C-alpha cells in the first residue's frame, strides 16, 4: 500500500502543504495551553483534542514526536489588549485565594479533562512561572533593537520586523481596533512584553527585571517556552483560531526579532514551519462563555450522563478547520455512534478470544498504543486493504477524521475476514483516533445522570418483573412498571436497535 504524504494546512501561507520535518524522522510540536484561572469549557478542549489527533497522526506516520503544551499561570490579561487585568490576579482576588492555589486547582481540573478525553500526555508541560529568568534573558536580547520603555512597561515595536501581522492578514496601522490605546505607543499593534507593577501596588506574582518589578507578557511566554524546549525553528505551532489574530502574530514578531531573521516568505523565520489553528466550537445560547454562570464544562456533560468520549467523537466527526455547533442532540448522536463501535469491538474481542482459546489462532495481536503505519504496512490485509488505504489517505489529508471514522466503520463491518487481522486493524486505527474502543464497555456508555438515584440492580429487577407481566399478558401491570420507572427517570426502550433496553434521562 502507499504511504500517503502527510499534508497540513499552514495558516501562515493559507495553503495545504506537504509536511517535511525540520529534523528528519522527528516532529516537534508546541500547543498553546490553557490559562489556569478557571475551568476549561468544552470549546477549549476541542483545541487539545485537535492537537492530540495531530500528534497521534505524526506518530502514525512513524515520526518521533516531541509535543509540548504550556500552562499559563501568569501574564494573560482579560482582554488580549495591554489594558485590563491579569486573569489570574483577578480570579485570586475574587476567590480570596493565592494565585498559586488557583493555578494548582484549575491545572488539575484541566488535566482531569485531558485524561477523560483520552488526550495523550505530551512530552512536557511547560509552566510559565518556571521560565521567568529565560523570559527576561529573551527580552534583554531583543530590547535594544525592537523595544521601547513606557511608564507601564517594555513594549515591542511591531514596525521593526518584516511582515508583521501576516498570519492574521491584518493591516498593522489599523490594528483592527483590537488593542486598546496605551499612551505613548508607537504603533497601535505594539504590545507589552514586560508589564511593570504600577507604583504603590503589589501583585502576588512579580519579579525583578531591568525594566522594573513586574510580570512578563503572555506572548513572550510562549515564544520563550517553545524556543527553549523545541529550538527554533520547530515544526508545528498550534492553537485555537482566535490566536491567529493577535497572540500568534505577536509570538512570531518576537521570534523574528530573537532569531535575527527577516521576512516571512520563508515560514521558518516565524519560529515554526507550520502554524495550525482549530476552528471554534459554538453554542447558540451563549453557554460557552465562562462569564455565563453555568458554562459548558466537560463535567457538565458527564453529570448529565454522557461519557466524555462521546464529546471526542463529536469533535472527530467534524473537520478541525470547520466551525462545530454544539447541541445535546449532536452529542447524543455521537454517543450512539461510539456505542455502535464499542459493541462491534466487543463482539470482535469475544470472537477473537474464542479463536485464541480454541488455538485456531496461535497468537492474539498485541493491542499496543504505539501503532504506526510502518508496522501495519507490510502485512497482507486482503479484503481489509482498501479500508487501510482509505484511512491513511484521509488522516494524511489535513487530518480528515470524519472520513477516517468511516474507514474504521468499514473495518468493523467487514464480513468473512480474518478476525485477528480485523482486530489488529481496528486497534491501529483507534490508536490514531483515540476513542479507546478496546478499553470501553457497553456499560460505560449508558446514559446515567448524576442526579439519578435508582441503581442498575433496581432497574434490572423492575424490568424482569415487567417481562414476567408481559409474558402473562398482564399489560396493565407491565405499563404500571414502565410508569414507575419513568417517574424515576428511567426510559424503557422496547425494540431499540442497539439493544439498550433502558436509559436514564
Ligand atoms: P485559553 O485558556 O482561553 O487561552 O484557551 C485555550 C485554547 O482554547 C486556545 O487554544 C483557544 O484558542 C481555544 N479556544 C477558545 N475558545 C474556543 C472555542 N469556543 N472553540 C475551540 N477552541 C477554543
Ligand atoms: Zn501561546
Coordinates of C-alpha atoms and ligand atoms in Angstrom, one line a residue:
X1 CA 0.0 0.0 0.0
X2 CA 1.0 3.6 -0.4
X3 CA 2.1 5.8 2.5
X4 CA 0.2 9.0 1.6
X5 CA 2.4 12.0 2.2
X6 CA 1.0 14.0 5.2
X7 CA -0.5 17.3 4.2
X8 CA -1.3 20.0 6.7
X9 CA -3.0 23.4 6.3
X10 CA -0.5 26.1 7.2
X11 CA -2.3 29.2 8.5
X12 CA 0.8 31.3 7.7
X13 CA 0.7 30.6 3.9
X14 CA -3.1 29.7 3.9
X15 CA -2.1 26.6 2.0
X16 CA -2.2 22.9 2.4
X17 CA 1.5 21.8 2.5
X18 CA 3.3 18.5 2.5
X19 CA 4.8 18.0 5.9
X20 CA 8.6 17.9 5.8
X21 CA 10.2 17.7 9.2
X22 CA 12.9 20.2 10.2
X23 CA 14.8 17.3 11.8
X24 CA 14.5 14.1 9.7
X25 CA 12.4 11.5 11.4
X26 CA 11.2 13.8 14.1
X27 CA 8.2 16.1 14.7
X28 CA 8.4 18.9 17.3
X29 CA 5.0 20.5 18.2
X30 CA 4.1 23.3 20.5
X31 CA 0.5 23.8 21.6
X32 CA -0.7 27.0 23.3
X33 CA -2.1 25.6 26.6
X34 CA -4.8 26.9 29.0
X35 CA -4.6 29.9 31.3
X36 CA -5.5 28.2 34.5
X37 CA -7.7 30.9 36.1
X38 CA -10.9 29.0 35.6
X39 CA -12.3 25.6 34.3
X40 CA -11.8 25.0 30.6
X41 CA -15.0 24.9 28.6
X42 CA -15.6 22.2 26.1
X43 CA -14.6 24.6 23.3
X44 CA -11.2 25.0 24.8
X45 CA -10.9 21.2 25.0
X46 CA -11.6 21.0 21.2
X47 CA -8.2 22.7 20.8
X48 CA -6.5 19.9 22.7
X49 CA -8.4 17.1 21.0
X50 CA -7.2 18.6 17.7
X51 CA -3.6 18.8 18.9
X52 CA -3.8 15.3 20.2
X53 CA -5.1 13.9 16.8
X54 CA -2.3 15.8 15.1
X55 CA 0.3 14.3 17.5
X56 CA -1.2 10.8 17.0
X57 CA -1.1 11.2 13.3
X58 CA 2.6 12.2 13.3
X59 CA 3.3 9.1 15.4
X60 CA 1.2 7.0 12.9
X61 CA 3.5 8.3 10.2
X62 CA 6.4 7.0 12.1
X63 CA 7.8 10.3 13.3
X64 CA 9.4 10.6 16.7
X65 CA 7.1 13.2 18.3
X66 CA 8.1 15.8 20.9
X67 CA 4.9 17.6 21.9
X68 CA 4.9 20.5 24.4
X69 CA 1.9 22.1 25.9
X70 CA 2.2 25.1 28.2
X71 CA 0.3 26.0 31.3
X72 CA -0.1 29.8 31.6
X73 CA -0.2 30.9 35.2
X74 CA 0.8 34.5 34.8
X75 CA 0.6 37.4 32.4
X76 CA -2.7 36.7 30.4
X77 CA -4.9 39.8 30.5
X78 CA -8.6 39.8 30.5
X79 CA -9.0 41.3 27.0
X80 CA -5.9 40.4 24.9
X81 CA -5.1 44.1 24.9
X82 CA -2.5 45.8 27.1
X83 CA -5.0 47.4 29.3
X84 CA -7.2 45.1 31.5
X85 CA -6.4 42.9 34.4
X86 CA -4.3 39.8 34.8
X87 CA -6.8 36.9 34.6
X88 CA -5.1 35.0 37.4
X89 CA -4.8 38.0 39.8
X90 CA -8.5 38.8 39.2
X91 CA -9.7 35.3 40.0
X92 CA -7.4 35.1 43.0
X93 CA -8.9 38.3 44.4
X94 CA -12.5 37.1 43.6
X95 CA -12.0 33.8 45.4
X96 CA -9.8 35.3 48.1
X97 CA -7.1 32.6 47.5
X98 CA -3.4 32.8 46.5
X99 CA -2.7 32.7 42.8
X100 CA -0.6 29.5 43.3
X101 CA -3.7 27.8 44.8
X102 CA -5.9 29.0 42.0
X103 CA -3.3 27.8 39.4
X104 CA -3.0 24.4 41.0
X105 CA -6.7 23.8 41.3
X106 CA -7.5 24.7 37.7
X107 CA -4.5 23.0 36.3
X108 CA -5.6 19.8 38.0
X109 CA -9.2 20.3 36.6
X110 CA -7.8 20.8 33.1
X111 CA -5.7 17.6 33.4
X112 CA -8.7 15.7 34.5
X113 CA -10.4 16.8 31.3
X114 CA -7.3 15.8 29.3
X115 CA -7.4 12.3 30.8
X116 CA -11.2 12.0 30.3
X117 CA -10.9 12.8 26.6
X118 CA -8.0 10.3 26.2
X119 CA -5.6 13.0 25.1
X120 CA -2.1 11.6 25.3
X121 CA 0.4 13.1 27.7
X122 CA 2.8 15.5 25.9
X123 CA 6.5 15.0 26.3
X124 CA 6.5 18.1 28.5
X125 CA 4.0 20.5 30.2
X126 CA 5.8 23.8 30.5
X127 CA 4.6 26.1 33.3
X128 CA 5.1 29.8 32.5
X129 CA 6.3 30.8 36.0
X130 CA 9.1 28.2 35.7
X131 CA 10.6 30.2 32.8
X132 CA 10.7 33.8 34.0
X133 CA 14.5 34.1 34.1
X134 CA 14.6 32.8 30.5
X135 CA 11.9 35.3 29.5
X136 CA 14.0 38.1 31.0
X137 CA 17.0 36.9 29.0
X138 CA 15.0 36.7 25.8
X139 CA 13.6 40.2 26.3
X140 CA 17.1 41.6 27.1
X141 CA 18.2 40.1 23.8
X142 CA 15.6 41.9 21.7
X143 CA 15.1 45.1 23.8
X144 CA 17.7 47.3 22.1
X145 CA 16.7 46.8 18.6
X146 CA 13.0 46.1 18.9
X147 CA 11.5 47.5 22.1
X148 CA 10.9 50.8 23.9
X149 CA 10.0 51.6 27.5
X150 CA 7.0 53.4 28.7
X151 CA 5.8 54.1 32.2
X152 CA 3.8 50.9 32.2
X153 CA 6.5 48.6 30.9
X154 CA 8.6 47.4 27.9
X155 CA 6.8 47.4 24.6
X156 CA 7.6 45.6 21.3
X157 CA 7.7 47.9 18.3
X158 CA 6.0 45.9 15.5
X159 CA 7.4 48.1 12.8
X160 CA 10.9 46.7 13.5
X161 CA 10.1 43.3 11.9
X162 CA 9.2 42.5 8.4
X163 CA 5.7 41.3 7.5
X164 CA 4.1 41.9 11.0
X165 CA 0.6 40.5 11.2
X166 CA 0.9 38.3 8.1
X167 CA -0.6 35.4 10.0
X168 CA -3.7 37.4 10.7
X169 CA -3.7 39.1 7.3
X170 CA -4.1 42.3 9.3
X171 CA -3.0 45.9 8.5
X172 CA -0.6 47.0 11.1
X173 CA -1.7 50.5 11.3
X174 CA -5.4 49.8 11.6
X175 CA -4.7 47.4 14.4
X176 CA -8.3 46.4 13.8
X177 CA -9.4 48.4 16.8
X178 CA -8.5 45.5 18.9
X179 CA -5.6 46.8 21.0
X180 CA -6.6 49.5 23.4
X181 CA -4.5 52.6 23.3
X182 CA -1.7 52.8 25.8
X183 CA -0.4 56.3 25.9
X184 CA 2.9 56.7 24.1
X185 CA 2.7 53.5 22.0
X186 CA 4.4 54.0 18.6
X187 CA 2.0 51.7 16.7
X188 CA -1.5 50.6 17.5
X189 CA -0.4 47.0 17.4
X190 CA 2.6 47.3 19.7
X191 CA 2.3 45.1 22.7
X192 CA 3.8 44.7 26.2
X193 CA 6.5 42.1 26.7
X194 CA 7.1 43.2 30.3
X195 CA 4.4 44.9 32.4
X196 CA 5.6 46.9 35.4
X197 CA 3.7 46.8 38.6
X198 CA 2.1 50.3 39.0
X199 CA 3.8 52.4 41.7
X200 CA 2.2 51.8 45.1
X201 CA 0.7 48.4 44.1
X202 CA 2.0 45.0 44.8
X203 CA 1.0 41.9 42.9
X204 CA 1.0 38.3 44.1
X205 CA 3.3 37.4 41.2
X206 CA 6.1 39.8 40.3
X207 CA 9.7 39.5 39.5
X208 CA 12.7 42.0 39.2
X209 CA 13.8 42.9 35.8
X210 CA 15.9 45.5 34.0
X211 CA 12.6 47.3 33.3
X212 CA 11.4 47.3 36.9
X213 CA 9.4 44.9 39.1
X214 CA 6.6 43.3 37.2
X215 CA 5.4 40.3 35.2
X216 CA 6.0 39.0 31.6
X217 CA 3.6 39.5 28.8
X218 CA 1.6 36.5 27.7
X219 CA 3.0 36.5 24.1
X220 CA 6.6 36.5 25.5
X221 CA 5.9 33.4 27.5
X222 CA 5.0 31.2 24.5
X223 CA 7.9 32.4 22.4
X224 CA 10.3 31.6 25.2
X225 CA 8.9 28.2 26.2
X226 CA 8.6 26.9 22.6
X227 CA 12.0 28.1 21.6
X228 CA 13.7 26.9 24.8
X229 CA 12.3 23.4 24.7
X230 CA 12.0 22.7 21.0
X231 CA 14.6 25.0 19.5
X232 CA 13.8 27.5 16.6
X233 CA 12.6 26.6 14.0
X234 CA 10.5 23.8 15.2
X235 CA 7.8 22.0 13.1
X236 CA 4.3 22.9 14.1
X237 CA 2.7 25.5 16.4
X238 CA -1.0 25.0 17.3
X239 CA -3.8 26.9 18.9
X240 CA -7.4 28.0 18.5
X241 CA -8.3 30.2 15.6
X242 CA -8.6 33.3 17.9
X243 CA -4.8 33.0 18.4
X244 CA -4.3 33.6 14.7
X245 CA -5.3 37.2 15.2
X246 CA -3.1 38.6 18.0
X247 CA -1.3 36.1 20.1
X248 CA 0.5 34.2 17.4
X249 CA 1.4 37.2 15.2
X250 CA 3.0 38.7 18.3
X251 CA 4.8 35.5 19.1
X252 CA 6.0 35.4 15.5
X253 CA 7.3 39.1 15.7
X254 CA 9.2 38.2 18.9
X255 CA 10.7 35.1 17.3
X256 CA 11.8 37.0 14.2
X257 CA 13.5 39.6 16.5
X258 CA 15.2 36.9 18.7
X259 CA 16.4 34.8 15.8
X260 CA 17.6 37.9 13.9
X261 CA 15.7 36.8 10.8
X262 CA 13.7 38.7 8.4
X263 CA 10.6 38.3 6.3
X264 CA 8.0 35.6 6.5
X265 CA 8.2 34.4 2.8
X266 CA 10.2 31.6 4.4
X267 CA 7.8 30.4 7.1
X268 CA 10.7 29.1 9.2
X269 CA 11.6 32.6 10.1
X270 CA 8.4 32.7 12.1
X271 CA 9.9 30.3 14.6
X272 CA 7.8 27.3 13.3
X273 CA 7.4 25.9 9.9
X274 CA 3.7 25.4 10.2
X275 CA 1.0 27.3 12.2
X276 CA -2.2 25.3 12.7
X277 CA -5.5 26.5 14.1
X278 CA -8.6 24.7 15.1
X279 CA -11.9 26.5 14.5
X280 CA -14.4 27.2 17.3
X281 CA -17.0 25.1 18.9
X282 CA -20.0 27.4 19.1
X283 CA -23.2 27.2 21.0
X284 CA -26.2 29.4 20.3
X285 CA -27.4 30.2 23.8
X286 CA -24.1 31.6 25.0
X287 CA -23.4 28.8 27.5
X288 CA -19.8 28.6 26.2
X289 CA -18.9 31.9 27.8
X290 CA -17.2 31.5 31.1
X291 CA -19.0 34.6 32.4
X292 CA -22.4 33.0 31.8
X293 CA -22.6 31.2 35.2
X294 CA -23.2 27.5 34.4
X295 CA -21.0 27.2 31.3
X296 CA -20.3 24.1 29.2
X297 CA -17.7 22.2 31.1
X298 CA -16.9 18.6 30.3
X299 CA -18.0 17.8 33.8
X300 CA -21.5 19.1 33.0
X301 CA -21.7 16.6 30.1
X302 CA -20.6 13.9 32.5
X303 CA -23.1 15.0 35.1
X304 CA -25.9 14.8 32.6
X305 CA -24.9 11.2 32.0
X306 CA -22.8 11.4 28.8
X307 CA -19.5 9.6 28.6
X308 CA -16.8 12.2 27.9
X309 CA -15.5 10.3 24.8
X310 CA -18.9 11.0 23.2
X311 CA -17.6 14.6 23.0
X312 CA -14.3 13.4 21.5
X313 CA -16.4 11.6 18.9
X314 CA -18.3 14.7 18.2
X315 CA -15.1 16.6 17.6
X316 CA -13.8 13.9 15.3
X317 CA -16.9 13.9 13.2
X318 CA -16.1 17.4 12.1
X319 CA -13.0 18.7 10.3
X320 CA -10.9 20.7 12.8
X321 CA -11.0 23.7 10.5
X322 CA -14.8 23.9 10.4
X323 CA -16.9 25.6 13.0
X324 CA -18.7 23.0 15.1
X325 CA -22.0 23.7 16.6
X326 CA -22.7 22.1 20.0
X327 CA -26.1 20.6 20.7
X328 CA -27.3 18.0 23.1
X329 CA -28.8 16.1 20.2
X330 CA -25.5 16.2 18.4
X331 CA -23.8 14.8 21.5
X332 CA -26.4 12.1 21.7
X333 CA -25.8 11.1 18.1
X334 CA -22.1 11.0 18.7
X335 CA -22.7 8.8 21.8
X336 CA -24.8 6.4 19.7
X337 CA -22.1 6.2 17.1
X338 CA -19.5 5.4 19.8
X339 CA -21.8 2.8 21.3
X340 CA -22.1 1.1 17.9
X341 CA -18.4 1.0 17.5
X342 CA -17.8 -0.3 21.1
X343 CA -20.4 -3.0 20.6
X344 CA -18.7 -4.1 17.3
X345 CA -15.4 -4.2 19.1
X346 CA -16.8 -6.2 22.0
X347 CA -18.1 -8.8 19.5
X348 CA -14.7 -8.8 17.8
X349 CA -12.9 -9.3 21.0
X350 CA -15.2 -12.1 22.0
X351 CA -14.8 -13.9 18.7
X352 CA -11.1 -13.4 18.8
X353 CA -10.8 -14.7 22.4
X354 CA -12.8 -17.9 21.2
X355 CA -10.3 -18.4 18.4
X356 CA -7.4 -18.0 20.7
X357 CA -8.7 -20.4 23.3
X358 CA -9.5 -22.9 20.6
X359 CA -6.0 -22.4 19.3
X360 CA -7.2 -21.8 15.9
X361 CA -5.2 -18.6 16.1
X362 CA -1.9 -19.1 17.6
X363 CA -1.4 -15.6 18.9
X364 CA -3.5 -12.7 20.0
X365 CA -2.4 -9.5 18.3
X366 CA -0.7 -7.1 20.7
X367 CA -3.1 -4.2 21.0
X368 CA -0.5 -1.6 21.7
X369 CA -0.9 2.2 21.8
X370 CA 2.0 2.8 19.5
X371 CA 0.8 1.6 16.2
X372 CA 2.4 3.1 13.2
X373 CA 1.7 2.8 9.6
X374 CA 5.0 1.2 9.1
X375 CA 4.0 -1.6 11.4
X376 CA 0.8 -2.5 9.6
X377 CA 2.0 -1.6 6.1
X378 CA 3.8 -4.7 5.1
X379 CA 1.0 -7.2 6.1
X380 CA -1.3 -8.7 3.7
X381 CA -4.7 -7.2 4.6
X382 CA -6.7 -9.0 2.0
X383 CA -10.2 -7.6 1.8
X384 CA -9.4 -5.0 4.5
X385 CA -6.7 -3.4 2.4
X386 CA -8.9 -0.7 0.8
X387 CA -10.1 0.4 4.3
X388 CA -6.5 0.8 5.5
X389 CA -5.7 2.8 2.3
X390 CA -8.7 5.0 2.8
X391 CA -7.9 5.6 6.5
X392 CA -4.3 6.6 5.8
X393 CA -5.3 8.9 2.9
X394 CA -8.0 10.6 5.0
X395 CA -5.8 11.2 8.0
X396 CA -3.0 12.4 5.8
X397 CA -5.3 14.8 4.1
X398 CA -5.0 17.6 6.7
X399 CA -6.4 15.3 9.4
X400 CA -9.8 14.4 7.8
X401 CA -11.0 12.5 10.8
X402 CA -14.6 12.4 9.5
X403 CA -13.6 10.2 6.6
X404 CA -11.1 8.3 8.8
X405 CA -14.0 7.3 11.0
X406 CA -15.8 5.8 8.0
X407 CA -12.8 3.7 7.2
X408 CA -12.9 2.4 10.7
X409 CA -16.7 1.7 10.2
X410 CA -15.7 -0.3 7.0
X411 CA -13.2 -2.4 9.0
X412 CA -15.8 -3.1 11.8
X413 CA -18.5 -4.0 9.2
X414 CA -16.2 -6.3 7.1
X415 CA -17.6 -9.8 6.8
X416 CA -15.7 -13.1 6.2
X417 CA -12.3 -11.6 7.0
X418 CA -9.5 -12.9 9.3
X419 CA -10.6 -12.0 12.9
X420 CA -7.1 -11.3 14.2
X421 CA -6.4 -9.0 11.3
X422 CA -9.7 -7.2 11.7
X423 CA -9.0 -6.8 15.4
X424 CA -5.5 -5.5 14.7
X425 CA -6.5 -3.0 12.1
X426 CA -9.4 -1.6 14.2
X427 CA -6.9 -1.2 17.1
X428 CA -4.4 0.5 14.8
X429 CA -7.0 3.0 13.6
X430 CA -8.2 3.7 17.1
X431 CA -4.6 4.4 18.2
X432 CA -4.9 7.4 15.8
X433 CA -8.4 8.4 16.6
X434 CA -8.1 7.9 20.4
X435 CA -11.6 6.7 21.1
X436 CA -10.4 3.9 23.5
X437 CA -12.7 1.4 21.7
X438 CA -10.8 -1.5 23.2
X439 CA -11.0 -0.1 26.8
X440 CA -14.6 0.9 26.9
X441 CA -17.5 -1.4 27.6
X442 CA -21.2 -1.0 26.7
X443 CA -22.0 -0.4 30.3
X444 CA -19.6 2.6 30.4
X445 CA -21.7 4.3 27.8
X446 CA -25.1 4.0 29.4
X447 CA -26.6 7.5 29.9
X448 CA -26.6 7.9 33.7
X449 CA -27.1 11.4 35.0
X450 CA -25.5 12.2 38.3
X451 CA -28.9 13.2 39.7
X452 CA -30.3 9.6 39.2
X453 CA -30.7 7.8 42.5
X454 CA -32.1 4.4 41.2
X455 CA -29.5 1.7 40.9
X456 CA -28.9 -0.6 38.0
X457 CA -29.9 -3.6 40.0
X458 CA -33.2 -2.0 40.9
X459 CA -33.9 -1.2 37.2
X460 CA -33.0 -4.7 36.1
X461 CA -35.3 -6.2 38.8
X462 CA -38.2 -4.0 37.7
X463 CA -37.6 -5.0 34.1
X464 CA -37.5 -8.6 35.0
X465 CA -40.9 -8.2 36.7
X466 CA -42.2 -6.4 33.6
X467 CA -41.1 -9.2 31.4
X468 CA -43.0 -11.7 33.5
X469 CA -46.1 -9.5 33.4
X470 CA -45.9 -9.2 29.6
X471 CA -45.4 -13.0 29.3
X472 CA -48.5 -13.4 31.3
X473 CA -50.2 -10.9 29.0
X474 CA -50.8 -8.6 32.1
X475 CA -50.3 -5.4 30.1
X476 CA -51.7 -3.2 32.9
X477 CA -49.1 -4.4 35.3
X478 CA -46.4 -4.1 32.6
X479 CA -47.5 -0.5 31.9
X480 CA -47.5 0.3 35.6
X481 CA -43.9 -0.8 36.0
X482 CA -43.0 1.2 33.0
X483 CA -44.6 4.3 34.5
X484 CA -42.9 3.7 37.9
X485 CA -39.6 3.6 36.1
X486 CA -40.4 6.7 34.1
X487 CA -41.1 8.6 37.3
X488 CA -37.6 7.8 38.4
X489 CA -36.1 9.0 35.2
X490 CA -35.7 5.6 33.5
X491 CA -36.9 5.4 29.9
X492 CA -37.7 1.8 28.8
X493 CA -36.6 1.4 25.2
X494 CA -38.5 -1.5 23.7
X495 CA -37.3 -2.5 20.2
X496 CA -34.1 -0.3 20.4
X497 CA -31.9 -1.5 17.5
X498 CA -28.8 -1.1 19.7
X499 CA -30.4 -3.4 22.3
X500 CA -30.2 -0.9 25.1
X501 CA -33.5 -1.8 26.8
X502 CA -33.4 1.3 29.1
X503 CA -31.7 4.7 29.6
X504 CA -31.7 7.2 32.3
X505 CA -32.8 10.6 31.1
Ligands
LIG1 P1 -7.4 29.9 26.8 O1 -7.3 29.1 28.0 O2 -8.5 31.0 26.8 O3 -6.1 30.5 26.4 O4 -7.9 29.0 25.6 C1 -7.3 27.7 25.4 C2 -7.5 27.2 24.0 O5 -8.8 27.1 23.6 C3 -6.9 28.2 23.0 O6 -6.1 27.5 22.0 C4 -8.1 28.9 22.4 O7 -7.8 29.4 21.1 C5 -9.1 27.8 22.3 N1 -10.5 28.1 22.3 C6 -11.1 29.1 23.0 N2 -12.4 29.1 22.8 C7 -12.7 28.1 21.9 C8 -13.9 27.6 21.3 N3 -15.1 28.0 21.5 N4 -13.7 26.5 20.4 C9 -12.5 26.0 20.2 N5 -11.3 26.4 20.7 C10 -11.4 27.5 21.6
LIG2 ZN1 0.6 30.7 23.4

